[in-house]
PDB file of C-alpha atoms in Angstrom:
ATOM      1  CA  UNK A   1     -65.224  71.294  97.847  1.00 78.00           C
ATOM      2  CA  UNK A   2     -67.908  68.880  98.429  1.00 84.00           C
ATOM      3  CA  UNK A   3     -68.423  65.466  97.326  1.00 86.00           C
ATOM      4  CA  UNK A   4     -71.642  66.905  95.310  1.00 86.00           C
ATOM      5  CA  UNK A   5     -69.635  69.960  94.081  1.00 88.00           C
ATOM      6  CA  UNK A   6     -67.455  67.835  92.468  1.00 88.00           C
ATOM      7  CA  UNK A   7     -70.380  65.764  91.136  1.00 86.00           C
ATOM      8  CA  UNK A   8     -71.727  68.376  89.765  1.00 89.00           C
ATOM      9  CA  UNK A   9     -68.551  70.457  88.149  1.00 89.00           C
ATOM     10  CA  UNK A  10     -68.503  66.443  86.157  1.00 87.00           C
ATOM     11  CA  UNK A  11     -72.165  67.348  84.613  1.00 87.00           C
ATOM     12  CA  UNK A  12     -71.313  69.951  82.070  1.00 87.00           C
ATOM     13  CA  UNK A  13     -74.453  72.415  83.261  1.00 90.00           C
ATOM     14  CA  UNK A  14     -71.759  73.229  85.483  1.00 91.00           C
ATOM     15  CA  UNK A  15     -68.442  72.415  83.948  1.00 87.00           C
ATOM     16  CA  UNK A  16     -67.764  76.322  83.810  1.00 92.00           C
ATOM     17  CA  UNK A  17     -68.714  77.446  87.511  1.00 95.00           C
ATOM     18  CA  UNK A  18     -66.647  78.499  90.091  1.00 94.00           C
ATOM     19  CA  UNK A  19     -65.766  76.750  93.245  1.00 93.00           C
ATOM     20  CA  UNK A  20     -68.127  79.011  95.337  1.00 94.00           C
ATOM     21  CA  UNK A  21     -70.897  78.798  92.578  1.00 94.00           C
ATOM     22  CA  UNK A  22     -71.050  75.090  92.483  1.00 93.00           C
ATOM     23  CA  UNK A  23     -71.643  75.192  96.625  1.00 93.00           C
ATOM     24  CA  UNK A  24     -73.942  77.263  96.512  1.00 93.00           C
ATOM     25  CA  UNK A  25     -76.140  75.238  94.583  1.00 92.00           C
ATOM     26  CA  UNK A  26     -75.219  71.900  96.164  1.00 91.00           C
ATOM     27  CA  UNK A  27     -76.256  73.047  99.564  1.00 92.00           C
ATOM     28  CA  UNK A  28     -79.500  74.010  98.385  1.00 90.00           C
ATOM     29  CA  UNK A  29     -79.233  70.470  96.830  1.00 89.00           C
ATOM     30  CA  UNK A  30     -81.784  67.834  98.428  1.00 91.00           C
ATOM     31  CA  UNK A  31     -80.580  64.176  97.257  1.00 90.00           C
ATOM     32  CA  UNK A  32     -83.760  61.962  96.659  1.00 92.00           C
ATOM     33  CA  UNK A  33     -84.385  58.391  95.919  1.00 93.00           C
ATOM     34  CA  UNK A  34     -86.487  56.912  92.882  1.00 93.00           C
ATOM     35  CA  UNK A  35     -87.867  53.032  93.089  1.00 93.00           C
ATOM     36  CA  UNK A  36     -87.890  51.905  89.473  1.00 91.00           C
ATOM     37  CA  UNK A  37     -90.794  52.171  87.297  1.00 90.00           C
ATOM     38  CA  UNK A  38     -91.518  55.149  88.775  1.00 92.00           C
ATOM     39  CA  UNK A  39     -92.218  59.047  87.234  1.00 92.00           C
ATOM     40  CA  UNK A  40     -89.966  61.729  88.473  1.00 92.00           C
ATOM     41  CA  UNK A  41     -92.056  64.229  85.630  1.00 93.00           C
ATOM     42  CA  UNK A  42     -94.349  63.660  83.856  1.00 92.00           C
ATOM     43  CA  UNK A  43     -94.347  65.519  79.984  1.00 91.00           C
ATOM     44  CA  UNK A  44     -96.564  68.935  80.122  1.00 92.00           C
ATOM     45  CA  UNK A  45     -96.426  69.393  83.365  1.00 94.00           C
ATOM     46  CA  UNK A  46     -95.737  72.628  84.763  1.00 94.00           C
ATOM     47  CA  UNK A  47     -91.127  71.322  86.503  1.00 91.00           C
ATOM     48  CA  UNK A  48     -90.605  72.763  89.673  1.00 91.00           C
ATOM     49  CA  UNK A  49     -87.026  71.288  90.024  1.00 91.00           C
ATOM     50  CA  UNK A  50     -84.208  70.629  88.384  1.00 90.00           C
ATOM     51  CA  UNK A  51     -82.391  66.237  88.741  1.00 90.00           C
ATOM     52  CA  UNK A  52     -79.208  64.992  88.181  1.00 89.00           C
ATOM     53  CA  UNK A  53     -78.558  60.904  88.157  1.00 89.00           C
ATOM     54  CA  UNK A  54     -75.716  60.740  90.947  1.00 86.00           C
ATOM     55  CA  UNK A  55     -76.503  56.584  89.924  1.00 89.00           C
ATOM     56  CA  UNK A  56     -78.513  54.286  88.110  1.00 92.00           C
ATOM     57  CA  UNK A  57     -80.146  55.271  85.276  1.00 94.00           C
ATOM     58  CA  UNK A  58     -83.603  56.673  84.380  1.00 94.00           C
ATOM     59  CA  UNK A  59     -85.163  57.171  80.668  1.00 95.00           C
ATOM     60  CA  UNK A  60     -86.837  60.009  79.156  1.00 95.00           C
ATOM     61  CA  UNK A  61     -90.118  58.622  76.662  1.00 94.00           C
ATOM     62  CA  UNK A  62     -93.635  60.176  75.103  1.00 95.00           C
ATOM     63  CA  UNK A  63     -96.470  58.463  73.969  1.00 93.00           C
ATOM     64  CA  UNK A  64     -98.436  58.988  70.238  1.00 94.00           C
ATOM     65  CA  UNK A  65    -101.656  59.451  69.826  1.00 94.00           C
ATOM     66  CA  UNK A  66    -101.478  55.221  70.005  1.00 96.00           C
ATOM     67  CA  UNK A  67    -100.680  55.503  73.351  1.00 92.00           C
ATOM     68  CA  UNK A  68     -97.473  53.976  73.067  1.00 96.00           C
ATOM     69  CA  UNK A  69     -94.821  54.524  74.897  1.00 94.00           C
ATOM     70  CA  UNK A  70     -91.295  55.944  72.310  1.00 96.00           C
ATOM     71  CA  UNK A  71     -88.188  56.546  74.385  1.00 96.00           C
ATOM     72  CA  UNK A  72     -86.006  59.304  73.666  1.00 96.00           C
ATOM     73  CA  UNK A  73     -83.120  59.447  75.289  1.00 96.00           C
ATOM     74  CA  UNK A  74     -81.657  57.480  78.349  1.00 95.00           C
ATOM     75  CA  UNK A  75     -79.474  59.457  80.577  1.00 93.00           C
ATOM     76  CA  UNK A  76     -76.802  57.870  83.658  1.00 91.00           C
ATOM     77  CA  UNK A  77     -74.935  59.299  85.819  1.00 83.00           C
TER      78      UNK A  77
END
């Protein structure tokens, strides 16, 4: 199994997938690098991708009525 497929297996969502399915998913995946401070997805925008954090951390946040940032979660590899 490839490194990418092995990494996916450690993610809760993919834990019960068989080797063949993990390989197919990992082959269609694209690895990207995002600079700190940039938004990956935005609330209320249509999604067209799924992200798995391989390294580093991401912050999930929303804004309240006064536009203050409210952290919902911190995610890491």
